DNA sequence: TCGTTAATGCACTATCTAGTTACTTATGTC
DNA sequence: GACATAAGTAACTAGATAGTGCATTAACGA
């Protein structure tokens, strides 16, 4: 019989549904920001009912907060896995610069989410204890690296770990987040493979010149 | 007599009204982004009627485009006034780095507007012939500076003007646009006068080490 | 003084959107 | 196998929000 395949009763799976919602929300928030994101769009893309979003996450803002927390968790976890403590200082620094660039490149939502959160003065991140802890660990890791390099005489002394972290992030982040206006202003395709390679090389040079002893 | 000052007939002044609208729009767009901005709020803050906005600017998007164009015009005009061509190359470069930082600091709306425009893939800026021309002049100015410094032997050779421009902007822009999440992650007040001074010094060092001959 | 044009104001609408109410259906446990 | 609980759905609402229709009034030249 060719009877209409009657919307199958659909197996129930709370975990899977939450994951689908989070994934859809990440995309939508990244694309349109917190304000521009549409709850209905998230529901549709998650193949869930809008009611489910409120069932699991209470409100659009709490959902955003959760998406943001997960995004920070992901990058901080990946950074820890670099295991910089067991590398030669120069190599470790190069690894960090390259990792940061690659991560932004492969996870463009991260950048847009952070932008959106800053537009809202970080009011969601403030509430997250988890992010707090992860950040601490991250800064410490870079501080140890600087200390080690200094002791070995390959890094200059007196470099502040926070300023360095900000700078490493900045030179990759800015290039990528402003790629659309950048393409117009500089009349150059900033996203071709060659352009991306060139930028990574330039960034590497910038940081090594800044940090390494003369 | 204490008669109610009967809403005075209000002198008509097309120019002044447009300027008030543009100024209010800049604030509102910077605060909430294109999507989050409310036309009613702009009207109220401009002490104009909402009808006026549509009378002069046709739509919310066209108003945004105009605000954005004006913002780019302003910074590019200010840059030209630096008159870098008549300064010693090193001093000129320092001047540019300091100017860029100061401009972002004193015009925080500029940053937020650019962020918002990039969220929308620069579709408004694409239409602007003016911005196109101004950008060209700006890149040329820095290219001349690099050339001059190279000839005098104070700058390294082979530095790309576009990459340098992007980097100078990045290290200031990122710090300021992400100051809210940054404050949380680094557990440090990034906006105190001392912190701002320190950042400018760090940025100056970053750029000079990158550009100057060893 | 008159008439044309441009500036201004008010009230309205069509549409959208976060969040909810009230319901149905699957799942696993005793 | 029935009961309790959690997963899922559809239709609705109250409030916003971009954009308009239309009437009114100032400015200014003839």
Tab-separated table of C-alpha atoms (C1' of nucleotides) in Angstrom:
chain	number	residue	atom	x	y	z
A	1	UNK	CA	0.000	0.000	0.000
A	2	UNK	CA	1.158	3.512	-0.748
A	3	UNK	CA	-0.427	5.019	2.336
A	4	UNK	CA	1.081	8.319	3.422
A	5	UNK	CA	4.048	7.422	5.639
A	6	UNK	CA	2.240	8.960	8.565
A	7	UNK	CA	4.773	11.044	10.464
A	8	UNK	CA	6.419	8.258	12.368
A	9	UNK	CA	5.810	8.504	16.118
A	10	UNK	CA	9.432	9.523	16.516
A	11	UNK	CA	11.456	7.893	19.227
A	12	UNK	CA	11.905	10.036	22.309
A	13	UNK	CA	15.418	11.010	23.241
A	14	UNK	CA	15.871	13.921	25.583
A	15	UNK	CA	19.630	14.034	25.229
A	16	UNK	CA	19.628	14.007	21.466
A	17	UNK	CA	16.954	16.691	21.314
A	18	UNK	CA	18.906	18.984	23.615
A	19	UNK	CA	21.999	18.507	21.515
A	20	UNK	CA	20.128	19.296	18.335
A	21	UNK	CA	18.725	22.438	19.924
A	22	UNK	CA	22.133	23.563	21.159
A	23	UNK	CA	23.701	22.981	17.788
A	24	UNK	CA	20.962	24.839	15.942
A	25	UNK	CA	21.070	27.659	18.482
A	26	UNK	CA	24.801	28.051	18.070
A	27	UNK	CA	24.394	28.481	14.328
A	28	UNK	CA	21.498	30.888	14.614
A	29	UNK	CA	23.050	33.019	17.363
A	30	UNK	CA	26.313	33.129	15.448
A	31	UNK	CA	24.573	34.173	12.286
A	32	UNK	CA	22.288	36.836	13.688
A	33	UNK	CA	23.443	37.676	17.193
A	34	UNK	CA	21.314	37.347	20.304
A	35	UNK	CA	18.893	40.055	19.237
A	36	UNK	CA	18.560	38.977	15.635
A	37	UNK	CA	18.259	35.257	16.319
A	38	UNK	CA	14.772	33.789	16.002
A	39	UNK	CA	13.587	31.125	18.379
A	40	UNK	CA	11.328	29.686	15.694
A	41	UNK	CA	14.280	29.275	13.362
A	42	UNK	CA	16.232	27.451	16.051
A	43	UNK	CA	13.308	25.109	16.665
A	44	UNK	CA	12.920	24.357	12.998
A	45	UNK	CA	16.611	23.738	12.391
A	46	UNK	CA	16.785	21.509	15.449
A	47	UNK	CA	13.806	19.564	14.102
A	48	UNK	CA	12.236	20.177	17.468
A	49	UNK	CA	9.160	21.992	18.599
A	50	UNK	CA	9.604	25.478	19.993
A	51	UNK	CA	8.056	24.288	23.225
A	52	UNK	CA	11.021	21.972	23.722
A	53	UNK	CA	13.393	24.904	23.802
A	54	UNK	CA	11.500	26.415	26.689
A	55	UNK	CA	11.157	23.001	28.273
A	56	UNK	CA	14.907	22.480	28.415
A	57	UNK	CA	16.315	26.000	28.488
A	58	UNK	CA	13.626	28.261	29.967
A	59	UNK	CA	14.284	31.307	27.826
A	60	UNK	CA	16.106	32.589	24.772
A	61	UNK	CA	18.689	34.267	26.994
A	62	UNK	CA	19.414	31.172	29.056
A	63	UNK	CA	19.822	29.240	25.849
A	64	UNK	CA	22.274	31.844	24.629
A	65	UNK	CA	24.181	31.651	27.876
A	66	UNK	CA	24.451	27.902	27.576
A	67	UNK	CA	25.648	28.107	23.976
A	68	UNK	CA	28.271	30.630	25.009
A	69	UNK	CA	29.463	28.567	27.945
A	70	UNK	CA	29.823	25.524	25.738
A	71	UNK	CA	31.777	27.532	23.177
A	72	UNK	CA	34.273	28.757	25.778
A	73	UNK	CA	34.525	25.288	27.239
A	74	UNK	CA	35.405	23.899	23.840
A	75	UNK	CA	38.222	26.282	23.064
A	76	UNK	CA	39.730	26.169	26.549
A	77	UNK	CA	39.637	22.369	26.529
A	78	UNK	CA	41.326	22.244	23.155
A	79	UNK	CA	44.029	24.618	24.369
A	80	UNK	CA	44.819	22.465	27.352
A	81	UNK	CA	45.302	19.510	25.062
A	82	UNK	CA	48.158	21.337	23.326
A	83	UNK	CA	50.293	20.320	26.252
A	84	UNK	CA	52.587	23.315	25.906
A	85	UNK	CA	54.304	22.504	29.192
A	86	UNK	CA	56.226	19.688	27.565
A	87	UNK	CA	57.466	21.569	24.549
A	88	UNK	CA	60.470	23.776	23.933
A	89	UNK	CA	59.336	27.381	24.680
A	90	UNK	CA	59.714	28.758	21.161
A	91	UNK	CA	57.958	25.769	19.649
A	92	UNK	CA	55.241	26.042	22.283
A	93	UNK	CA	54.629	29.694	21.466
A	94	UNK	CA	54.460	28.947	17.757
A	95	UNK	CA	52.047	26.153	18.461
A	96	UNK	CA	49.810	28.472	20.450
A	97	UNK	CA	49.758	31.144	17.750
A	98	UNK	CA	48.988	28.592	15.051
A	99	UNK	CA	46.346	26.875	17.184
A	100	UNK	CA	44.558	30.129	17.959
A	101	UNK	CA	44.439	31.043	14.277
A	102	UNK	CA	43.270	27.607	13.187
A	103	UNK	CA	40.633	27.438	15.859
A	104	UNK	CA	39.097	30.768	14.857
A	105	UNK	CA	39.219	29.720	11.240
A	106	UNK	CA	37.498	26.402	11.822
A	107	UNK	CA	35.015	27.709	14.391
A	108	UNK	CA	33.785	31.030	13.044
A	109	UNK	CA	30.740	30.884	15.326
A	110	UNK	CA	33.009	31.329	18.299
A	111	UNK	CA	34.014	34.795	17.164
A	112	UNK	CA	30.500	35.922	16.407
A	113	UNK	CA	29.210	34.648	19.723
A	114	UNK	CA	31.904	36.544	21.590
A	115	UNK	CA	31.088	39.699	19.626
A	116	UNK	CA	27.451	39.344	20.490
A	117	UNK	CA	28.216	38.788	24.145
A	118	UNK	CA	30.337	41.919	24.239
A	119	UNK	CA	27.551	43.931	22.653
A	120	UNK	CA	25.603	42.890	25.734
A	121	UNK	CA	28.448	43.822	28.052
A	122	UNK	CA	29.150	40.190	28.934
A	123	UNK	CA	26.141	39.919	31.178
A	124	UNK	CA	25.684	36.222	30.432
A	125	UNK	CA	29.311	35.230	30.851
A	126	UNK	CA	29.434	36.971	34.209
A	127	UNK	CA	27.147	34.333	35.600
A	128	UNK	CA	29.304	31.401	34.561
A	129	UNK	CA	31.533	29.901	37.220
A	130	UNK	CA	32.853	27.324	34.772
A	131	UNK	CA	34.240	29.879	32.339
A	132	UNK	CA	35.925	31.599	35.237
A	133	UNK	CA	37.872	28.504	36.181
A	134	UNK	CA	38.816	27.560	32.651
A	135	UNK	CA	40.147	31.054	31.975
A	136	UNK	CA	42.344	30.971	35.040
A	137	UNK	CA	43.939	27.743	33.870
A	138	UNK	CA	44.523	29.160	30.420
A	139	UNK	CA	46.274	32.326	31.577
A	140	UNK	CA	48.422	30.284	33.942
A	141	UNK	CA	49.522	28.052	31.126
A	142	UNK	CA	50.821	30.967	29.079
A	143	UNK	CA	52.420	32.541	32.141
A	144	UNK	CA	54.363	29.333	32.783
A	145	UNK	CA	55.459	29.267	29.171
A	146	UNK	CA	56.780	32.823	29.348
A	147	UNK	CA	58.583	32.106	32.582
A	148	UNK	CA	60.236	29.021	31.150
A	149	UNK	CA	61.360	30.823	28.005
A	150	UNK	CA	62.713	33.689	30.033
A	151	UNK	CA	64.734	31.367	32.242
A	152	UNK	CA	66.197	29.674	29.198
A	153	UNK	CA	67.107	33.084	27.830
A	154	UNK	CA	65.099	32.721	24.632
A	155	UNK	CA	62.300	35.131	25.624
A	156	UNK	CA	62.631	38.710	26.727
A	157	UNK	CA	61.940	39.356	30.353
A	158	UNK	CA	59.024	41.296	31.753
A	159	UNK	CA	56.386	40.344	29.201
A	160	UNK	CA	52.915	40.288	30.663
A	161	UNK	CA	51.016	37.066	29.973
A	162	UNK	CA	47.659	38.822	29.737
A	163	UNK	CA	48.887	41.376	27.209
A	164	UNK	CA	50.467	38.615	25.166
A	165	UNK	CA	47.331	36.498	25.219
A	166	UNK	CA	45.241	39.442	24.115
A	167	UNK	CA	47.656	40.210	21.302
A	168	UNK	CA	47.782	36.637	20.010
A	169	UNK	CA	44.012	36.524	19.944
A	170	UNK	CA	43.676	40.017	18.478
A	171	UNK	CA	45.768	39.584	15.349
A	172	UNK	CA	43.798	36.540	14.294
A	173	UNK	CA	40.370	37.504	15.556
A	174	UNK	CA	40.284	40.983	14.054
A	175	UNK	CA	41.358	39.760	10.631
A	176	UNK	CA	38.618	37.162	10.556
A	177	UNK	CA	35.732	38.973	12.193
A	178	UNK	CA	36.254	42.015	9.983
A	179	UNK	CA	36.892	40.084	6.807
A	180	UNK	CA	33.826	41.520	5.082
A	181	UNK	CA	34.592	45.195	5.594
A	182	UNK	CA	38.275	44.338	5.214
A	183	UNK	CA	37.760	42.892	1.762
A	184	UNK	CA	36.157	46.161	0.681
A	185	UNK	CA	38.642	48.503	2.335
A	186	UNK	CA	41.764	46.692	1.219
A	187	UNK	CA	40.337	45.558	-2.123
A	188	UNK	CA	41.834	42.160	-1.656
A	189	UNK	CA	40.429	38.680	-1.103
A	190	UNK	CA	41.370	38.092	2.505
A	191	UNK	CA	39.989	34.570	2.606
A	192	UNK	CA	41.783	32.764	-0.211
A	193	UNK	CA	44.029	29.928	0.975
A	194	UNK	CA	47.098	31.963	0.017
A	195	UNK	CA	45.872	35.026	1.890
A	196	UNK	CA	45.156	32.954	4.987
A	197	UNK	CA	48.610	31.393	4.849
A	198	UNK	CA	50.211	34.767	4.447
A	199	UNK	CA	48.330	36.126	7.424
A	200	UNK	CA	49.372	33.233	9.642
A	201	UNK	CA	52.995	33.782	8.677
A	202	UNK	CA	52.703	37.498	9.399
A	203	UNK	CA	51.121	36.825	12.781
A	204	UNK	CA	53.789	34.336	13.666
A	205	UNK	CA	56.472	36.876	12.842
A	206	UNK	CA	54.689	39.577	14.853
A	207	UNK	CA	54.561	37.454	17.979
A	208	UNK	CA	58.040	35.977	17.729
A	209	UNK	CA	59.568	39.414	17.255
A	210	UNK	CA	57.620	40.670	20.213
A	211	UNK	CA	58.549	37.876	22.574
A	212	UNK	CA	61.917	36.486	21.585
A	213	UNK	CA	65.132	37.910	22.987
A	214	UNK	CA	67.124	39.925	20.468
B	1	UNK	CA	1.823	85.073	33.053
B	2	UNK	CA	2.465	81.427	33.901
B	3	UNK	CA	0.529	80.074	30.968
B	4	UNK	CA	1.693	76.677	29.790
B	5	UNK	CA	4.462	77.307	27.274
B	6	UNK	CA	2.283	75.796	24.603
B	7	UNK	CA	4.542	73.500	22.559
B	8	UNK	CA	6.165	76.225	20.598
B	9	UNK	CA	5.488	75.962	16.877
B	10	UNK	CA	9.089	74.880	16.517
B	11	UNK	CA	11.118	76.471	13.802
B	12	UNK	CA	11.565	74.214	10.828
B	13	UNK	CA	15.100	73.309	10.007
B	14	UNK	CA	15.638	70.369	7.737
B	15	UNK	CA	19.389	70.307	8.194
B	16	UNK	CA	19.306	70.400	11.973
B	17	UNK	CA	16.672	67.673	12.103
B	18	UNK	CA	18.688	65.376	9.879
B	19	UNK	CA	21.757	65.934	12.003
B	20	UNK	CA	19.861	65.143	15.181
B	21	UNK	CA	18.517	61.966	13.611
B	22	UNK	CA	21.955	60.883	12.433
B	23	UNK	CA	23.476	61.499	15.808
B	24	UNK	CA	20.740	59.630	17.642
B	25	UNK	CA	20.907	56.793	15.131
B	26	UNK	CA	24.651	56.444	15.589
B	27	UNK	CA	24.195	56.025	19.329
B	28	UNK	CA	21.339	53.583	19.019
B	29	UNK	CA	22.940	51.453	16.296
B	30	UNK	CA	26.198	51.378	18.233
B	31	UNK	CA	24.428	50.328	21.390
B	32	UNK	CA	22.201	47.633	19.963
B	33	UNK	CA	23.398	46.800	16.483
B	34	UNK	CA	21.306	47.105	13.347
B	35	UNK	CA	18.889	44.372	14.380
B	36	UNK	CA	18.508	45.445	17.968
B	37	UNK	CA	18.167	49.168	17.297
B	38	UNK	CA	14.654	50.582	17.563
B	39	UNK	CA	13.472	53.233	15.173
B	40	UNK	CA	11.157	54.655	17.825
B	41	UNK	CA	14.080	55.113	20.176
B	42	UNK	CA	16.041	56.953	17.505
B	43	UNK	CA	13.099	59.242	16.826
B	44	UNK	CA	12.645	60.016	20.478
B	45	UNK	CA	16.322	60.688	21.129
B	46	UNK	CA	16.513	62.900	18.060
B	47	UNK	CA	13.515	64.833	19.357
B	48	UNK	CA	12.012	64.181	15.991
B	49	UNK	CA	8.992	62.325	14.822
B	50	UNK	CA	9.470	58.841	13.471
B	51	UNK	CA	7.892	60.022	10.249
B	52	UNK	CA	10.883	62.312	9.749
B	53	UNK	CA	13.261	59.386	9.705
B	54	UNK	CA	11.425	57.815	6.819
B	55	UNK	CA	11.031	61.193	5.175
B	56	UNK	CA	14.792	61.792	5.071
B	57	UNK	CA	16.258	58.297	5.052
B	58	UNK	CA	13.600	56.002	3.568
B	59	UNK	CA	14.295	52.989	5.751
B	60	UNK	CA	16.089	51.757	8.809
B	61	UNK	CA	18.715	50.103	6.628
B	62	UNK	CA	19.412	53.192	4.560
B	63	UNK	CA	19.778	55.160	7.759
B	64	UNK	CA	22.245	52.590	9.016
B	65	UNK	CA	24.189	52.798	5.793
B	66	UNK	CA	24.418	56.559	6.068
B	67	UNK	CA	25.572	56.378	9.693
B	68	UNK	CA	28.227	53.883	8.706
B	69	UNK	CA	29.453	55.953	5.787
B	70	UNK	CA	29.751	59.001	7.985
B	71	UNK	CA	31.687	57.022	10.575
B	72	UNK	CA	34.227	55.823	8.009
B	73	UNK	CA	34.468	59.297	6.555
B	74	UNK	CA	35.283	60.699	9.956
B	75	UNK	CA	38.128	58.344	10.791
B	76	UNK	CA	39.676	58.473	7.332
B	77	UNK	CA	39.552	62.268	7.346
B	78	UNK	CA	41.192	62.407	10.755
B	79	UNK	CA	43.932	60.056	9.574
B	80	UNK	CA	44.749	62.225	6.588
B	81	UNK	CA	45.179	65.187	8.889
B	82	UNK	CA	48.019	63.395	10.660
B	83	UNK	CA	50.197	64.434	7.757
B	84	UNK	CA	52.515	61.445	8.159
B	85	UNK	CA	54.270	62.283	4.906
B	86	UNK	CA	56.144	65.111	6.555
B	87	UNK	CA	57.351	63.231	9.587
B	88	UNK	CA	60.356	61.069	10.264
B	89	UNK	CA	59.278	57.450	9.497
B	90	UNK	CA	59.627	56.083	13.012
B	91	UNK	CA	57.811	59.046	14.509
B	92	UNK	CA	55.136	58.757	11.831
B	93	UNK	CA	54.564	55.094	12.633
B	94	UNK	CA	54.316	55.826	16.338
B	95	UNK	CA	51.905	58.614	15.600
B	96	UNK	CA	49.708	56.269	13.572
B	97	UNK	CA	49.648	53.596	16.265
B	98	UNK	CA	48.792	56.144	18.948
B	99	UNK	CA	46.196	57.824	16.786
B	100	UNK	CA	44.440	54.563	15.998
B	101	UNK	CA	44.285	53.640	19.655
B	102	UNK	CA	43.069	57.068	20.741
B	103	UNK	CA	40.467	57.207	18.018
B	104	UNK	CA	38.937	53.869	19.012
B	105	UNK	CA	39.002	54.921	22.617
B	106	UNK	CA	37.270	58.223	22.008
B	107	UNK	CA	34.832	56.881	19.415
B	108	UNK	CA	33.616	53.565	20.745
B	109	UNK	CA	30.604	53.686	18.429
B	110	UNK	CA	32.910	53.246	15.473
B	111	UNK	CA	33.932	49.805	16.630
B	112	UNK	CA	30.415	48.628	17.340
B	113	UNK	CA	29.161	49.884	14.006
B	114	UNK	CA	31.908	48.016	12.179
B	115	UNK	CA	31.097	44.867	14.137
B	116	UNK	CA	27.466	45.169	13.225
B	117	UNK	CA	28.275	45.736	9.572
B	118	UNK	CA	30.434	42.623	9.516
B	119	UNK	CA	27.646	40.587	11.065
B	120	UNK	CA	25.723	41.606	7.966
B	121	UNK	CA	28.608	40.702	5.675
B	122	UNK	CA	29.297	44.343	4.791
B	123	UNK	CA	26.304	44.571	2.513
B	124	UNK	CA	25.791	48.263	3.254
B	125	UNK	CA	29.413	49.307	2.872
B	126	UNK	CA	29.600	47.543	-0.468
B	127	UNK	CA	27.302	50.166	-1.903
B	128	UNK	CA	29.417	53.103	-0.834
B	129	UNK	CA	31.658	54.653	-3.468
B	130	UNK	CA	32.926	57.234	-0.990
B	131	UNK	CA	34.312	54.691	1.459
B	132	UNK	CA	36.052	53.002	-1.412
B	133	UNK	CA	37.983	56.133	-2.328
B	134	UNK	CA	38.867	57.077	1.213
B	135	UNK	CA	40.224	53.598	1.914
B	136	UNK	CA	42.450	53.706	-1.106
B	137	UNK	CA	44.033	56.952	0.075
B	138	UNK	CA	44.581	55.533	3.533
B	139	UNK	CA	46.366	52.386	2.400
B	140	UNK	CA	48.526	54.451	0.070
B	141	UNK	CA	49.580	56.705	2.907
B	142	UNK	CA	50.874	53.794	4.971
B	143	UNK	CA	52.531	52.228	1.927
B	144	UNK	CA	54.442	55.480	1.320
B	145	UNK	CA	55.505	55.537	4.941
B	146	UNK	CA	56.857	51.991	4.777
B	147	UNK	CA	58.717	52.743	1.585
B	148	UNK	CA	60.300	55.825	3.042
B	149	UNK	CA	61.395	54.036	6.203
B	150	UNK	CA	62.794	51.173	4.204
B	151	UNK	CA	64.824	53.528	2.025
B	152	UNK	CA	66.243	55.225	5.087
B	153	UNK	CA	67.167	51.833	6.474
B	154	UNK	CA	65.103	52.161	9.647
B	155	UNK	CA	62.347	49.726	8.605
B	156	UNK	CA	62.736	46.141	7.498
B	157	UNK	CA	62.089	45.477	3.844
B	158	UNK	CA	59.206	43.506	2.416
B	159	UNK	CA	56.545	44.464	4.916
B	160	UNK	CA	53.092	44.480	3.406
B	161	UNK	CA	51.147	47.689	4.065
B	162	UNK	CA	47.809	45.910	4.271
B	163	UNK	CA	49.020	43.358	6.812
B	164	UNK	CA	50.547	46.139	8.871
B	165	UNK	CA	47.386	48.226	8.777
B	166	UNK	CA	45.318	45.265	9.848
B	167	UNK	CA	47.693	44.518	12.699
B	168	UNK	CA	47.772	48.088	13.994
B	169	UNK	CA	43.999	48.152	14.011
B	170	UNK	CA	43.675	44.666	15.465
B	171	UNK	CA	45.727	45.110	18.623
B	172	UNK	CA	43.708	48.150	19.647
B	173	UNK	CA	40.308	47.150	18.318
B	174	UNK	CA	40.234	43.672	19.837
B	175	UNK	CA	41.261	44.904	23.266
B	176	UNK	CA	38.477	47.479	23.306
B	177	UNK	CA	35.637	45.626	21.621
B	178	UNK	CA	36.161	42.596	23.841
B	179	UNK	CA	36.740	44.536	27.025
B	180	UNK	CA	33.668	43.074	28.716
B	181	UNK	CA	34.472	39.408	28.213
B	182	UNK	CA	38.143	40.290	28.649
B	183	UNK	CA	37.565	41.735	32.084
B	184	UNK	CA	35.983	38.450	33.149
B	185	UNK	CA	38.512	36.142	31.530
B	186	UNK	CA	41.582	37.992	32.695
B	187	UNK	CA	40.098	39.087	36.009
B	188	UNK	CA	41.562	42.522	35.552
B	189	UNK	CA	40.141	45.976	34.999
B	190	UNK	CA	41.119	46.592	31.407
B	191	UNK	CA	39.700	50.090	31.274
B	192	UNK	CA	41.434	51.909	34.113
B	193	UNK	CA	43.654	54.760	32.957
B	194	UNK	CA	46.738	52.751	33.958
B	195	UNK	CA	45.570	49.682	32.075
B	196	UNK	CA	44.888	51.758	28.962
B	197	UNK	CA	48.330	53.353	29.157
B	198	UNK	CA	49.944	49.991	29.579
B	199	UNK	CA	48.127	48.606	26.576
B	200	UNK	CA	49.169	51.503	24.371
B	201	UNK	CA	52.781	50.999	25.400
B	202	UNK	CA	52.544	47.287	24.668
B	203	UNK	CA	51.000	47.934	21.272
B	204	UNK	CA	53.658	50.452	20.417
B	205	UNK	CA	56.346	47.925	21.276
B	206	UNK	CA	54.616	45.221	19.262
B	207	UNK	CA	54.512	47.344	16.123
B	208	UNK	CA	57.983	48.848	16.429
B	209	UNK	CA	59.557	45.439	16.928
B	210	UNK	CA	57.647	44.149	13.945
B	211	UNK	CA	58.574	46.959	11.586
B	212	UNK	CA	61.923	48.378	12.627
B	213	UNK	CA	65.181	46.987	11.289
B	214	UNK	CA	67.165	44.992	13.855
C	1	DT	C1'	-1.346	88.217	0.270
C	2	DC	C1'	-1.500	84.189	-1.906
C	3	DG	C1'	0.008	79.698	-3.284
C	4	DT	C1'	3.316	76.094	-3.592
C	5	DT	C1'	6.438	73.196	-1.443
C	6	DA	C1'	8.643	71.031	2.152
C	7	DA	C1'	8.657	69.978	7.196
C	8	DT	C1'	6.106	67.969	10.896
C	9	DG	C1'	2.786	65.263	13.624
C	10	DC	C1'	-0.625	61.732	14.817
C	11	DA	C1'	-2.768	57.660	14.592
C	12	DC	C1'	-2.994	53.393	12.370
C	13	DT	C1'	-1.741	48.600	10.523
C	14	DA	C1'	0.139	44.372	9.122
C	15	DT	C1'	3.369	41.446	10.681
C	16	DC	C1'	6.400	39.332	13.671
C	17	DT	C1'	7.986	37.165	17.897
C	18	DA	C1'	8.993	35.413	22.650
C	19	DG	C1'	6.671	32.872	25.460
C	20	DT	C1'	2.377	29.920	27.033
C	21	DT	C1'	-1.785	26.904	27.552
C	22	DA	C1'	-3.646	22.733	27.167
C	23	DC	C1'	-3.238	18.698	25.241
C	24	DT	C1'	-1.312	13.900	23.395
C	25	DT	C1'	1.843	10.142	23.356
C	26	DA	C1'	5.895	7.339	24.428
C	27	DT	C1'	8.757	5.004	27.993
C	28	DG	C1'	10.119	2.478	31.673
C	29	DT	C1'	8.802	0.589	36.368
C	30	DC	C1'	6.236	-2.034	39.639
D	1	DG	C1'	-0.595	-4.064	31.890
D	2	DA	C1'	-1.516	0.066	34.158
D	3	DC	C1'	0.393	4.033	36.195
D	4	DA	C1'	3.490	7.944	36.610
D	5	DT	C1'	6.478	10.751	34.393
D	6	DA	C1'	8.782	12.853	30.846
D	7	DA	C1'	8.867	14.000	25.740
D	8	DG	C1'	6.556	16.105	22.306
D	9	DT	C1'	2.890	18.947	19.552
D	10	DA	C1'	-0.263	22.550	17.834
D	11	DA	C1'	-2.618	26.618	18.340
D	12	DC	C1'	-2.759	30.820	20.619
D	13	DT	C1'	-1.662	35.534	22.875
D	14	DA	C1'	0.037	39.896	24.235
D	15	DG	C1'	3.071	43.134	23.098
D	16	DA	C1'	6.419	45.067	19.857
D	17	DT	C1'	7.898	47.059	15.717
D	18	DA	C1'	8.908	48.807	10.920
D	19	DG	C1'	6.641	51.354	8.009
D	20	DT	C1'	2.326	54.543	6.122
D	21	DG	C1'	-1.724	57.557	5.050
D	22	DC	C1'	-3.188	61.731	5.655
D	23	DA	C1'	-3.874	66.096	7.654
D	24	DT	C1'	-1.487	70.347	9.213
D	25	DT	C1'	1.596	74.079	9.309
D	26	DA	C1'	5.733	76.831	8.467
D	27	DA	C1'	8.710	79.064	4.928
D	28	DC	C1'	9.411	81.521	1.120
D	29	DG	C1'	9.065	83.406	-3.535
D	30	DA	C1'	5.946	85.880	-6.682
